[in-house]
Structures are given as C-alpha cells and as structure tokens.
Coordinates of C-alpha atoms in Angstrom, one line a residue:
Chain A
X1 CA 15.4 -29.1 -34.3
X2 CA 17.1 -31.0 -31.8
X3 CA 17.5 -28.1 -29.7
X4 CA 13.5 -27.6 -29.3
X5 CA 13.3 -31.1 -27.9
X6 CA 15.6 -30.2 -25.1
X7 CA 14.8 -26.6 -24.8
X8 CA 11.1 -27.9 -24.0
X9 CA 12.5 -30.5 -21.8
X10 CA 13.9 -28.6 -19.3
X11 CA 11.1 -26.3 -19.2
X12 CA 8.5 -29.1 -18.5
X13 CA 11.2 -30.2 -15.8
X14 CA 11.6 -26.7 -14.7
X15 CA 8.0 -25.9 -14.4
X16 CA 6.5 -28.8 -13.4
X17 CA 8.2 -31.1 -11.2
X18 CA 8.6 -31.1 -7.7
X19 CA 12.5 -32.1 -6.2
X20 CA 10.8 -35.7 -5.4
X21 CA 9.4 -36.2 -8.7
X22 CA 11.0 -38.7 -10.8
X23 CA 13.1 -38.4 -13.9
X24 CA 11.0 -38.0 -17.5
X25 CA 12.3 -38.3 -21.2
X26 CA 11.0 -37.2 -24.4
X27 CA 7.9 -39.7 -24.5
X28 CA 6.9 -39.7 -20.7
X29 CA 2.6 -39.2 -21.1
X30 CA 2.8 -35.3 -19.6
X31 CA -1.1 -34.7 -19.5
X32 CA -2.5 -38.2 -19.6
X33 CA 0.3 -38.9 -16.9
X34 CA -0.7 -36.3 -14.7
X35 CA 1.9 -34.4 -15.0
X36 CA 0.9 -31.4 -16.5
X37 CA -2.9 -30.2 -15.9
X38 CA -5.0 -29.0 -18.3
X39 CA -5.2 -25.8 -16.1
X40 CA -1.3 -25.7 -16.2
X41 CA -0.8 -26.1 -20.2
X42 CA -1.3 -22.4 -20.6
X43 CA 2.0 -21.7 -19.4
X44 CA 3.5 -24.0 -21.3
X45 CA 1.2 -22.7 -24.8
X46 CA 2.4 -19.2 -24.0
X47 CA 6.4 -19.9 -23.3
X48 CA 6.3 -21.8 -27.0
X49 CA 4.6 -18.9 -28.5
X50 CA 6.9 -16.1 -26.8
X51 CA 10.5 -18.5 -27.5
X52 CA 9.3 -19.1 -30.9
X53 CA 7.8 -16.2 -32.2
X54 CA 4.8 -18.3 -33.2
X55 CA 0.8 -18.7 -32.6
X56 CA -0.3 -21.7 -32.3
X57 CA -4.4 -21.4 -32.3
X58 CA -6.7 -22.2 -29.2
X59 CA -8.4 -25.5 -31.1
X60 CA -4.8 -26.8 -32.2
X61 CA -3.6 -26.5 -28.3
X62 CA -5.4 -29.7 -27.1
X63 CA -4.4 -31.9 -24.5
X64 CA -3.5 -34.6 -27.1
X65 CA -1.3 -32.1 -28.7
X66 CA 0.7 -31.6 -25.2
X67 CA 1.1 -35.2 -23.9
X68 CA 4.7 -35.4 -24.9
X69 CA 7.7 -33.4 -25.5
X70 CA 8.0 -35.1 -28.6
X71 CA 4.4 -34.3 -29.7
X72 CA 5.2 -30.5 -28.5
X73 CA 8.1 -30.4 -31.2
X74 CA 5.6 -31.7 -33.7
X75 CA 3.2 -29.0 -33.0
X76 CA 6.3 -26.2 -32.6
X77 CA 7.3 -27.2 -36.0
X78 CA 3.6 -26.4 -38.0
X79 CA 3.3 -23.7 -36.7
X80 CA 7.2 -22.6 -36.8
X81 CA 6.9 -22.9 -40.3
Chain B
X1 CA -39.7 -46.6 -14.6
X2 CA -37.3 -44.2 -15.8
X3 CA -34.5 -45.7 -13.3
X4 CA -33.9 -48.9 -14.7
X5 CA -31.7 -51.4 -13.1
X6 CA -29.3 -50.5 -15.9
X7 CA -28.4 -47.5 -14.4
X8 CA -28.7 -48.5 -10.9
X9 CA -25.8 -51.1 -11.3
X10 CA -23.9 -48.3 -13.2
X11 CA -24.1 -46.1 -9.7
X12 CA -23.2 -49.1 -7.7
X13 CA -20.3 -50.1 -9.8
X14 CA -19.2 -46.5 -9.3
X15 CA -20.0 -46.5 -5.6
X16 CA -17.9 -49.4 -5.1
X17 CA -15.3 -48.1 -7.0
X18 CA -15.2 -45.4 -4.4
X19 CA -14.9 -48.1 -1.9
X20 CA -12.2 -50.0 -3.5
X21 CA -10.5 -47.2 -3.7
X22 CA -10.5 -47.1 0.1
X23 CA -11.6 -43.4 -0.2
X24 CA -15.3 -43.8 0.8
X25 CA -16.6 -40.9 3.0
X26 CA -18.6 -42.1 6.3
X27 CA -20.4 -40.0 8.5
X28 CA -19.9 -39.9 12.0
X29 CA -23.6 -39.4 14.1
X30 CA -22.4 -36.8 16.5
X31 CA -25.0 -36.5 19.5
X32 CA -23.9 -33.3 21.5
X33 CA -23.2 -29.7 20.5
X34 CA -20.0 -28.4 18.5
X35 CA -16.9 -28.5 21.2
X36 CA -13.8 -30.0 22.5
X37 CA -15.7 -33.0 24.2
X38 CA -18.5 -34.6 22.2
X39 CA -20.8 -37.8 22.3
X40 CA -20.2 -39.7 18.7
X41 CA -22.6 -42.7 17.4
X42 CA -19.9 -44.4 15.2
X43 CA -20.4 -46.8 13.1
X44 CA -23.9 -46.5 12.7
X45 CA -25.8 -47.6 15.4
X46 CA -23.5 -48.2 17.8
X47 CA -23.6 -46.8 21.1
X48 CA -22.4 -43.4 22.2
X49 CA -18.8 -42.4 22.7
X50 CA -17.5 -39.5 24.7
X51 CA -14.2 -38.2 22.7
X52 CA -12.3 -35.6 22.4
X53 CA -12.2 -33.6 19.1
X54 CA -9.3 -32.7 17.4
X55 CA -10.8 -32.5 14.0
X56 CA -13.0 -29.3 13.4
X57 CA -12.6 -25.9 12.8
X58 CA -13.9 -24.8 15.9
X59 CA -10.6 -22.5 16.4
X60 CA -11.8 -20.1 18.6
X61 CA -14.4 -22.4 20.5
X62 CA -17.5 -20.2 19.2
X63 CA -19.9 -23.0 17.7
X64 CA -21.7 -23.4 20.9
X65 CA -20.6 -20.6 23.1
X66 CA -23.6 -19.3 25.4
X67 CA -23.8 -16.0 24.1
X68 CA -23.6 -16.8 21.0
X69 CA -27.0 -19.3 21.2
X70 CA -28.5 -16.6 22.9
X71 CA -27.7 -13.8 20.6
X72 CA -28.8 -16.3 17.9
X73 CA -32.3 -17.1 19.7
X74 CA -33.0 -13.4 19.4
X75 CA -32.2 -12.9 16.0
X76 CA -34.5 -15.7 15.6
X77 CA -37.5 -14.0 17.7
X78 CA -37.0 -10.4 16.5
X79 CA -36.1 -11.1 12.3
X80 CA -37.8 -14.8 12.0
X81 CA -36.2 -18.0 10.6
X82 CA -36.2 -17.1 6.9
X83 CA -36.4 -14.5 4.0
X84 CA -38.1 -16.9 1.2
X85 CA -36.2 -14.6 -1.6
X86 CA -32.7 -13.6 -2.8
X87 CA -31.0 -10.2 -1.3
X88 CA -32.1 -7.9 -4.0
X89 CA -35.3 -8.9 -4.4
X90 CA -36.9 -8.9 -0.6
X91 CA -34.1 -10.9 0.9
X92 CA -31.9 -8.3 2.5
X93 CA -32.7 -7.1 6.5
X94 CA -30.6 -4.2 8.3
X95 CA -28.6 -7.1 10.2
X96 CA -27.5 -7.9 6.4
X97 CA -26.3 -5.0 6.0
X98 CA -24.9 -4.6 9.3
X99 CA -22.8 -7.7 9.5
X100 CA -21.5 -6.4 6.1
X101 CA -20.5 -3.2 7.4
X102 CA -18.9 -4.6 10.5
X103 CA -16.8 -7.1 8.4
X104 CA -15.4 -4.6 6.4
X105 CA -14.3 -2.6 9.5
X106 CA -13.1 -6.0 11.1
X107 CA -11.2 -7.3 7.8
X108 CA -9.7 -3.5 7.1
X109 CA -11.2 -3.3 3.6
X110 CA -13.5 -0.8 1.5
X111 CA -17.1 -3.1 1.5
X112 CA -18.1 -6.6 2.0
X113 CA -21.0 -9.0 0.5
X114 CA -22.7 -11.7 2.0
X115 CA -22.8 -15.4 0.4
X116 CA -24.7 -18.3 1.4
X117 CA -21.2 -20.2 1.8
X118 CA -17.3 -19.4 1.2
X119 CA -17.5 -22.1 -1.2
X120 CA -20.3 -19.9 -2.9
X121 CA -18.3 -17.0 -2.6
X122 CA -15.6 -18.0 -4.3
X123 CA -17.6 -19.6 -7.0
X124 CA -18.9 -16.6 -7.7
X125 CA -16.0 -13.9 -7.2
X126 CA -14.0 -14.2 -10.5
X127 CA -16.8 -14.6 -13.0
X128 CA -18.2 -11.5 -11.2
X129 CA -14.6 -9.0 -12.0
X130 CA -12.4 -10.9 -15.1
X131 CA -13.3 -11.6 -18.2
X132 CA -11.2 -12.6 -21.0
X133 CA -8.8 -10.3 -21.0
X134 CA -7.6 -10.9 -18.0
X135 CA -5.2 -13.9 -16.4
X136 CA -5.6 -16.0 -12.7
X137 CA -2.6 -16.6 -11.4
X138 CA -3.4 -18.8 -8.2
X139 CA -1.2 -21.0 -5.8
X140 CA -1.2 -24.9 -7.1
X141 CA -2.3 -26.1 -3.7
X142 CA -5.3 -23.6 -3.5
X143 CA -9.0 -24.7 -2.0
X144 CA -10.6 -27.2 -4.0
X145 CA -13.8 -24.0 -4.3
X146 CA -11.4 -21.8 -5.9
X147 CA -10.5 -24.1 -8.7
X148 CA -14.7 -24.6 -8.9
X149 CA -15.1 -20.1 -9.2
X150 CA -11.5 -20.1 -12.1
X151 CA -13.3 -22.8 -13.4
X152 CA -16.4 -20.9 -13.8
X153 CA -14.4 -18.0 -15.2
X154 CA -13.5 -17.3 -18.7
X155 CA -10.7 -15.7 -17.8
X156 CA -6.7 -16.9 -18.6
X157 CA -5.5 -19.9 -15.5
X158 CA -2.3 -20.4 -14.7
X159 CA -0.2 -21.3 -12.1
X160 CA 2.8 -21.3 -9.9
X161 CA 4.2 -23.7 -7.6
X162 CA 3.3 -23.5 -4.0
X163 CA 4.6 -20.7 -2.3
X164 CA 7.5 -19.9 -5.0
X165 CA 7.8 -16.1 -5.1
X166 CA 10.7 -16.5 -7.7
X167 CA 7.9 -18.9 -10.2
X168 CA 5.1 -16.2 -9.0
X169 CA 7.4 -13.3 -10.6
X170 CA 7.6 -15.4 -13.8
X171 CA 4.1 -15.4 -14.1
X172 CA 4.0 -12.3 -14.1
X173 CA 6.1 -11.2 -16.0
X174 CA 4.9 -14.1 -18.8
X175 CA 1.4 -12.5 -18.6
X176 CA 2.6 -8.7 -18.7
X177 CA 0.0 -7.9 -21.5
X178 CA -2.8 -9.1 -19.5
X179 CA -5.4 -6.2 -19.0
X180 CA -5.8 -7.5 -15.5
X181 CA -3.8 -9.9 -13.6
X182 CA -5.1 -11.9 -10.5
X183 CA -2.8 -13.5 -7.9
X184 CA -4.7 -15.9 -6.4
X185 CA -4.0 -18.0 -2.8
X186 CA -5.3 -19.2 0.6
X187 CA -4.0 -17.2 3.5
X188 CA -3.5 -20.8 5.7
X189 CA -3.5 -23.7 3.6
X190 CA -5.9 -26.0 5.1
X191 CA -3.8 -29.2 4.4
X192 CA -0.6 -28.1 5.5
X193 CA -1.7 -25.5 7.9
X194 CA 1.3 -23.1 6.0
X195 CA 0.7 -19.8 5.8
X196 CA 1.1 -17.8 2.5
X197 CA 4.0 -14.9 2.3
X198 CA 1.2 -12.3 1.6
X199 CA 4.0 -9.5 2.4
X200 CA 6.1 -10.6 -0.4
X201 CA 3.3 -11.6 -2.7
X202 CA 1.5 -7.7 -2.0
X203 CA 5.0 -6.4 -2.9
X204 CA 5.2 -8.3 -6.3
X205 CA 1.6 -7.1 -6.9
X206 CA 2.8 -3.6 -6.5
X207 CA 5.9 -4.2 -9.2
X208 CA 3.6 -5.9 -12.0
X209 CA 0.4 -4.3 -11.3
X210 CA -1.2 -7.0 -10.2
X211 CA -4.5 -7.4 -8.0
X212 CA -3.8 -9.6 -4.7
X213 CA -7.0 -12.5 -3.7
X214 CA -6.9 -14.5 -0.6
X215 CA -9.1 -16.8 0.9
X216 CA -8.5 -16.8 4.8
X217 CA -10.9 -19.2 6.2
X218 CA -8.9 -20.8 8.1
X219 CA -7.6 -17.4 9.6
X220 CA -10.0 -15.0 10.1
X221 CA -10.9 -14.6 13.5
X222 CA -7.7 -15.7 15.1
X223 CA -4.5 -15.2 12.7
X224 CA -2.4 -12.1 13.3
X225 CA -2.1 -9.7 16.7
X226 CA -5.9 -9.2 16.9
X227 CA -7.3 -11.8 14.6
X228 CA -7.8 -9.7 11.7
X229 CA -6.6 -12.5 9.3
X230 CA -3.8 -13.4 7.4
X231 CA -3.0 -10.2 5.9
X232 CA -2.6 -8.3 9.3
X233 CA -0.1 -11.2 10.6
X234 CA 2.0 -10.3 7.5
X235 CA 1.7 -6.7 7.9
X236 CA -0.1 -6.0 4.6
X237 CA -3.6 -4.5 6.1
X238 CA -5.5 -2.6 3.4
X239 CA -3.1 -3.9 0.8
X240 CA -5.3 -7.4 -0.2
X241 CA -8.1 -6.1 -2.8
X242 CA -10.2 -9.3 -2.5
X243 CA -10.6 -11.3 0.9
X244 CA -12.4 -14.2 1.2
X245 CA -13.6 -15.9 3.6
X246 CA -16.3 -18.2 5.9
X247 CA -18.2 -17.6 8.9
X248 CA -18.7 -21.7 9.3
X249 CA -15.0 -22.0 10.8
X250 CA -13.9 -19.6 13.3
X251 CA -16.9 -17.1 13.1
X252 CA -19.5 -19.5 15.1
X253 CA -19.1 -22.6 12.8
X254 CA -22.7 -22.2 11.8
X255 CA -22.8 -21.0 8.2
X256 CA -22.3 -18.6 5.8
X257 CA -19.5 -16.4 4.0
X258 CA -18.3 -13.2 1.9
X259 CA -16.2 -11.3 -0.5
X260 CA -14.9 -8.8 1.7
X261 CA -12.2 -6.0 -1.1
X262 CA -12.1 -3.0 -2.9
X263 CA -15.8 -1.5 -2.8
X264 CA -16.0 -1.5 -7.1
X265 CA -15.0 -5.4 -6.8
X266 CA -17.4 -5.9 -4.2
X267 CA -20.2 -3.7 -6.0
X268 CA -19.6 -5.7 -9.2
X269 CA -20.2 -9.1 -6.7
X270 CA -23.6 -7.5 -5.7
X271 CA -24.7 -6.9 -9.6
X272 CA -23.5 -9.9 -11.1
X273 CA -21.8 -13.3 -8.9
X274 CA -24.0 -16.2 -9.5
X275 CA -24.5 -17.8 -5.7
X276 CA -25.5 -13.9 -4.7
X277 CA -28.0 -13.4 -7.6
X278 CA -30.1 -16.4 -7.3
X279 CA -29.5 -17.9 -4.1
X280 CA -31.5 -17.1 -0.6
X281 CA -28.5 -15.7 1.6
X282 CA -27.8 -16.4 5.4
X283 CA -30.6 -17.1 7.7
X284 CA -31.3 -14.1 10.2
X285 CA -30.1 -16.8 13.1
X286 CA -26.9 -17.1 11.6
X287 CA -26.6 -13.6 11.1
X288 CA -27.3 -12.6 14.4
X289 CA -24.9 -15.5 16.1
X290 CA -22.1 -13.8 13.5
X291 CA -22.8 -10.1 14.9
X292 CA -22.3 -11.6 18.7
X293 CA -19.2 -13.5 18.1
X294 CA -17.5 -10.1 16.2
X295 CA -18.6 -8.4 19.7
X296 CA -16.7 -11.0 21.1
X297 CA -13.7 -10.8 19.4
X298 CA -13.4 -7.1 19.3
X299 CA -13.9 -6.6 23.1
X300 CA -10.5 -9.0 23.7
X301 CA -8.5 -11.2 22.2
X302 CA -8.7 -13.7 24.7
X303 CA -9.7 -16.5 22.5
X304 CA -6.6 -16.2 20.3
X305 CA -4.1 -15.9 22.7
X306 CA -5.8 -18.8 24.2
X307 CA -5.5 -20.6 20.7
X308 CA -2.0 -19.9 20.2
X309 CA -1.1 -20.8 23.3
X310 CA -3.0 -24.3 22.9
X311 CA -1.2 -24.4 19.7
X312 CA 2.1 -24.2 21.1
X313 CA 1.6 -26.8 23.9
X314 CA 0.2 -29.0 21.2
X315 CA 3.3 -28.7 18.4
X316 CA 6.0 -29.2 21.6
X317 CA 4.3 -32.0 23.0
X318 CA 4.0 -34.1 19.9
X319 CA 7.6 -32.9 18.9
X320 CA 9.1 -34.0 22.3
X321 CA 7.1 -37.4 21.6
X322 CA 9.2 -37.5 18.6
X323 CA 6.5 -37.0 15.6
X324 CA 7.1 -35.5 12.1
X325 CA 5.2 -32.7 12.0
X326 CA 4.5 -30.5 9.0
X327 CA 6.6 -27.0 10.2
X328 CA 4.2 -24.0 10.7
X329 CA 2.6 -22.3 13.4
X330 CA -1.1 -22.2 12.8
X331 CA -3.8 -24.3 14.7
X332 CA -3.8 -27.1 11.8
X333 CA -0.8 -29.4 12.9
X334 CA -1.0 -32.4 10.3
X335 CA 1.1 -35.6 12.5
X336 CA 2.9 -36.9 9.0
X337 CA 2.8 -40.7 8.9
X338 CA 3.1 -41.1 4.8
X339 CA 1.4 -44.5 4.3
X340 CA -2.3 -44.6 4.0
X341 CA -3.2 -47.6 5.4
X342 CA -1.4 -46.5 8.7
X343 CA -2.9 -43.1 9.0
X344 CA -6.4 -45.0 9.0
X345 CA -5.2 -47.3 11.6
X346 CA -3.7 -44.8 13.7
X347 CA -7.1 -42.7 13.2
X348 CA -9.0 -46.2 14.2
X349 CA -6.7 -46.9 17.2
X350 CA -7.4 -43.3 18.7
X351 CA -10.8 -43.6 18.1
X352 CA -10.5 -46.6 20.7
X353 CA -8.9 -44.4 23.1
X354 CA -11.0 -41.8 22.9
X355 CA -9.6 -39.1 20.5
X356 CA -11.4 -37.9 17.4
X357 CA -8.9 -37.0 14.5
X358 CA -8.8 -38.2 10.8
X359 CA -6.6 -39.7 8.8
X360 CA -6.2 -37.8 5.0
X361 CA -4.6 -39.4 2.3
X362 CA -4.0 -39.6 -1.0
X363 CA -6.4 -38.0 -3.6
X364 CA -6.8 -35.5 -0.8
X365 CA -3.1 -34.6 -0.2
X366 CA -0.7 -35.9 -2.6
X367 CA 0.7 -39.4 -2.7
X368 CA 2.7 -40.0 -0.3
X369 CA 1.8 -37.7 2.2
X370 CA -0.2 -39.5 4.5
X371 CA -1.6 -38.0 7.5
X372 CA -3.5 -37.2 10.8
X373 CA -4.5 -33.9 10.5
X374 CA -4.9 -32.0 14.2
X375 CA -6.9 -28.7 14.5
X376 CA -6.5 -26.9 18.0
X377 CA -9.5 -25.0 19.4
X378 CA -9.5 -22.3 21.9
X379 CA -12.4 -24.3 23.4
X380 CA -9.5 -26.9 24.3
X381 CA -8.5 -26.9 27.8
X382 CA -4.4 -28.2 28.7
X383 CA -6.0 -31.4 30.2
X384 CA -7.7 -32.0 26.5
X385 CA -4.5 -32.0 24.8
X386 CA -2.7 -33.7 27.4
X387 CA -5.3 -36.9 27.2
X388 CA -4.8 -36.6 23.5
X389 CA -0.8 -36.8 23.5
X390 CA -1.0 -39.6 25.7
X391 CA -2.9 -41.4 23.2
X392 CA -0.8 -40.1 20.4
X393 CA 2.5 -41.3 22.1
X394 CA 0.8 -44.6 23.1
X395 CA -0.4 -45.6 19.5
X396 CA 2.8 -43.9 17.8
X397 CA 4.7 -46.5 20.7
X398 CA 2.6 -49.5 19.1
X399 CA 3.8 -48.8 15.4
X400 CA 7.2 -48.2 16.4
X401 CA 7.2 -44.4 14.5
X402 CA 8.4 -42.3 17.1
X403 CA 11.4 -40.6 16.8
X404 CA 11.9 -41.9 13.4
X405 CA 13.0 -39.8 10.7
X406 CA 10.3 -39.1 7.5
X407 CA 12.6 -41.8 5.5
X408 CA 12.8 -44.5 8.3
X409 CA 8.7 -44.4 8.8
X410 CA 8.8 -44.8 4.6
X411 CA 11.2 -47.2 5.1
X412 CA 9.1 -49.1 7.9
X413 CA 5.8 -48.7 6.0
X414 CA 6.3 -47.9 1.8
X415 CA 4.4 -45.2 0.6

C-alpha cells in the first residue's frame, strides 16, 4: 500500500498548497495544522472515493480521520477492504 | 445575579486575548459627514483631526452628495421613517418595488430582491435555491458573509484555489453528478482589489452546466464601461444567474442590499431566504437616497471616469515612489509592507500627518501579507491624493522601504 501514501501525498500537495507553502511529509497535522479546512476535506473524501472505488461513510470522514496522510491510508484501507 | 464574576473574568480573559493578539478592533469617533476630508476624534477623547480618507468605500463619492440628502429627506417626508413589519407582511411600499425593478434594469438581469444588508443577502441566498443535492463551488478567498450563507446551506462545499480556472474545471468535473452545481466568487476581491475572470469562469459554466454567483460589492456602480458591475467589464452581461451585491458601498454608503438573478432564483429568495422572511427591510430614507444615486449614475458616467482616473494617478504615483503594490486596476490599491508591526506603524505615522488608511494583517489577510489597504473615491480631488503621496513617500523614506523589492522589505523587517 505504499503507493496510496504517496498517491495521497501529492494530491494534498497538489490541492492544497500554495508555491510559498512549505514542504509536508506523511505525519504533517493537515486539519489541526490548518492546512486543510474542514470546508476543503470534501474534495479530498470524494478523490479517495472516485480513485478507490470505495465509500467511506459521512460519520467515519471526521476531521480526526483526515489529519494526516498516514491516518488517510488507515481510513483508505477499511474501507478498501 | 445570573452574571457572576466567573463568567465576567472568562470574557475578560478572552478580550484580552484579543488584545494580545494585537488584533483588537478600535473605533475611530468621526465628527463630519462621509467624504474625502473628515474631522476624526481618535483615541477617544482626544481632540478633532482634519484628515484625509483613504479607507472607505465611498467609490463614487455618493455618501453625502447634496442630492442625494435631499432625495433622502423626501423619501423621509412622503413614506415616513419606518415600516414596523417584514416585506410580506405590511412592510413592502411602491419605492420597494421600484428600486427592485430599477436594479434589475441597471444590473442586466431577470428580477431583484431587497435585503436589509449584503451580508444578509448572502446569508440567505443559498439556503433559499440548493439543497442536498447540489454542490458550492466558491473561490478560497471569498467574503467572509459568503462562507456565513454555505455555511447556512446544506448543500455539498468545496473549493478551488483563488482564481485557478484549470483547479475550477476539476471541480467540476469531480462533482459532475451533482443535480446542481454553484460556482461561487466576488467580482473584486475586497483584500486584493483583483478582479475575478468572470468571462472564463461564465464559459466553464456553460461546458459543465453549471450556475455562475458573484458578489460585486465592491463593483457595482463603478466597474465596467458604465458601471454596471463586474460582469459587464468582462463582457458577460446577462450571463451571471445570481448577483449580489450592497447599496452601503458605492450606492450612497448608507445601507442595504439584494440578490439581483434569474427571476425563479430570485422568486425562491422572496418565499424562503431567512434575513428576507423575518427581518424589517430597508428604511424608506435609504430607499429613496438609492433611487437618486441610480438617477445619478444613469444620466453620466462622470463619477467613474472620475474614479478611474483617480485610480490611475494614485497606482503611478505610489509606483514611481517605489512601493509594492498588489497588481490590479480597481479603486482598492493595498501598499504591501508584509510585517505587521510596520503596517501599524506606518498606519500610526500617517495618521500624524494627516492621512486616514489602515493597516490589515494577519488573520485578516494571510500571514505574511501585511498591508495598507488604499480605497480611491471619486469624491477625491488630484490635490487629495497628492497630500496623501507626500505622506506616503515621506513615511516609506523614514523606514527605508522604497524601492525595495517584496524580499528586501522581508529581509529588512521578518514576516
């Protein structure tokens, strides 16, 4: 599952940093951080849903869930089977 | 006593977290009408000041023009001071409806509704036509009242990064099985005094089916060939379905907006948007001033012309001074000085000579960013800006920032 990691990555780097922003890694605090807002996860729920072929349920999809890309692979694994 | 000294202290500790903070808002006591030269009581108690402003959204120099007043005095004599009930009940006069009517003519669209306030306008817009089937796509920098109305909506948020046609598309494409999708942005971005690529944004409408919303407040009245707005500077007249927009800015300054779109948008506004429903709307006086100032603007476009050429003189001067300015070519010209601390002392130190601008920083622009942000009025006369550029260069001379480079001022001061 390596790939995931990496894959998620560069989208959070993709989709959510500005040129100016500095570099993150796997554990960087996304939500708490600031980086993502709670507004913005949607994007993020639905591009793991639609790459995946998953669902990952409203009350799962909490801002805990989405602090990190590492926690993201967590939650992409459950529901990946 | 219910308000123990318990929760006092927890207030004060929160106030003076504010203050810590250094983001503590102070009023300034200002003694005169609305224009380019006021008298200001600041701090407190102090004696009067005669200044220049160069802070308010006076654009078109309306707030206290003479006809104006008077048109307002006789709304005041011939429909009273208030309607003590909400539109639908018995709080709607034919002025209502007339100022509707001619906003829809002035704007280009199919209907318009009154709200107490913009902010009220767009608090109550989205509830009012998505629902849960639907998706907001809005511009990340987008007025803070816009958040407040997707908030309010149970509709699907989402955004893209500011002015990024190619990260707009993706949304759109991402959210292709929404029943309706919302593209959401402010036609000048009050910060940045940007304007939004409305042409290109109407054109990806068109390819995903998408509706187009814009809040022009800070260009109705004076942005495009005849002040239409932001949609007629971009060429894209009739093709916004929802405008927005304030008649407490350019319109008079007094109070007071609407939802200005496609007539079943606007109709669904009327029968169910919150601040409509169960708020009083705008007081006759303010209705009437509104009416005189369209007169105004649709007998010549003066005022405008006047404004952009103010504008011009404004962005050269402080260019040939050698400031950073943020690029556009709107009335809001934000002076870029990046650390906070020195955009309050370079707010403090024109103050002293006479010149009324604020310093914005950090939470209200991002980190980083400091600034002085300038609003030019058509109620500005050459000498006005003149006076303020002298002070500008002579305070810019004192902290050594003129004709550095954005990275030698961050150099000089941090961030």
């Amino acid at each position: 599952m390596e790939e995931i990691k990496d894959v998620v990555l560069n989208y959070v780097i993709e989709e959510y940093l500005e040129e100016d922003d500095e570099e993150i890694t796997y554990d960087t605090p996304l939500i708490s951080g600031g980086i993502v807002d709670s507004f913005s996860m949607v994007s993020l729920k639905r591009f793991l849903e639609n790459k995946y072929s998953i669902s990952i349920p409203d009350e799962k999809a909490t801002p805990e869930a989405f602090d990190s890309v590492n926690k993201i692979v967590t939650l992409v694994r459950e529901f990946a089977g | 006593m219910s308000y123990s000294e318990t929760i006092r202290k927890i207030y004060l500790d929160q106030i003076d977290q504010i203050k810590n903070a250094g983001i503590f808002k102070e009023e300034r006591f200002i003694h005169s009408s609305q224009a380019a030269d006021i008298e200001v009581e600041f701090p407190a108690g102090s004696s009067l000041k005669k200044v220049i402003n160069m802070c308010a959204n006076n654009y078109l120099g309306l707030s206290s023009h003479p006809d104006v007043v008077n048109a307002a005095h006789e709304g005041l004599d011939t429909r009273g001071y208030g309607m003590s009930s909400v539109r639908f009940i018995c709080g709607t006069q034919d002025i209502h409806r007339e100022l509707e009517n001619r906003m829809t003519q002035f704007l280009g669209t199919e209907d318009t509704i009154l709200f107490p306030s913009c902010m009220d306008a767009n608090a109550g817009v989205f509830e009012a036509v998505l629902s849960d089937q639907d998706v907001m796509i809005s511009d990340r920098l987008v007025h803070a009242s816009i958040i407040d109305g997707i908030r309010l909506c149970s509709a699907m948020h989402d955004t893209f990064k500011h002015s990024n046609m190619e990260h707009l598309e993706n949304k759109l494409q991402l959210h292709a099985d929404k029943r309706f999708k919302m593209v959401i942005t402010d036609g000048v971005f009050s910060m940045d005094g940007d304007t939004a690529k409305l042409d290109e944004m109407a054109g990806l409408c068109d390819k995903y089916g998408a509706m187009l919303f814009v809040d022009d407040s800070h260009a109705t009245g004076f942005i495009g060939k005849t002040g239409r707005g932001t949609h007629e500077k971009c060429g894209v007249l009739g093709n916004v379905d929802i405008i927005t927009t304030t008649f407490g800015k350019a319109l008079g300054g007094a109070s007071g907006g609407c939802v200005s779109g496609r007539k079943e948008l606007v109709e669904m506004c009327r029968q169910k948007a919150r601040p409509y429903l169960f708020s009083n709307t705008i007081a006759p006086v303010v209705v009437s001033g509104v009416l005189k100032v369209l007169e105004i603007l649709s007998e010549s476009t003066e005022r405008r012309d006047k404004l952009e050429n103010n504008t011009k003189h404004w962005r050269k001067g402080l260019t040939e001074a050698g400031f950073v300015l943020k690029e556009g070519n709107t009335p809001i010209v934000p002076v870029m000085l990046f650390n906070a601390k020195l955009s309050q002392n370079f707010s403090k130190d024109l103050y002293n000579e006479g010149i009324y601008a604020i310093g914005f920083f950090f939470p209200v622009v991002p980190n980083g960013q400091a600034r002085i942000r300038t609003q030019i009025s058509a109620g500005h006369d050459i000498h006005h800006l003149d006076k303020a550029l002298e002070a500008f260069v002579k305070i810019g001379k004192k902290y050594g920032i003129l004709g550095l480079t954005k990275q030698e001022i961050i150099e000089k001061y941090g961030l």
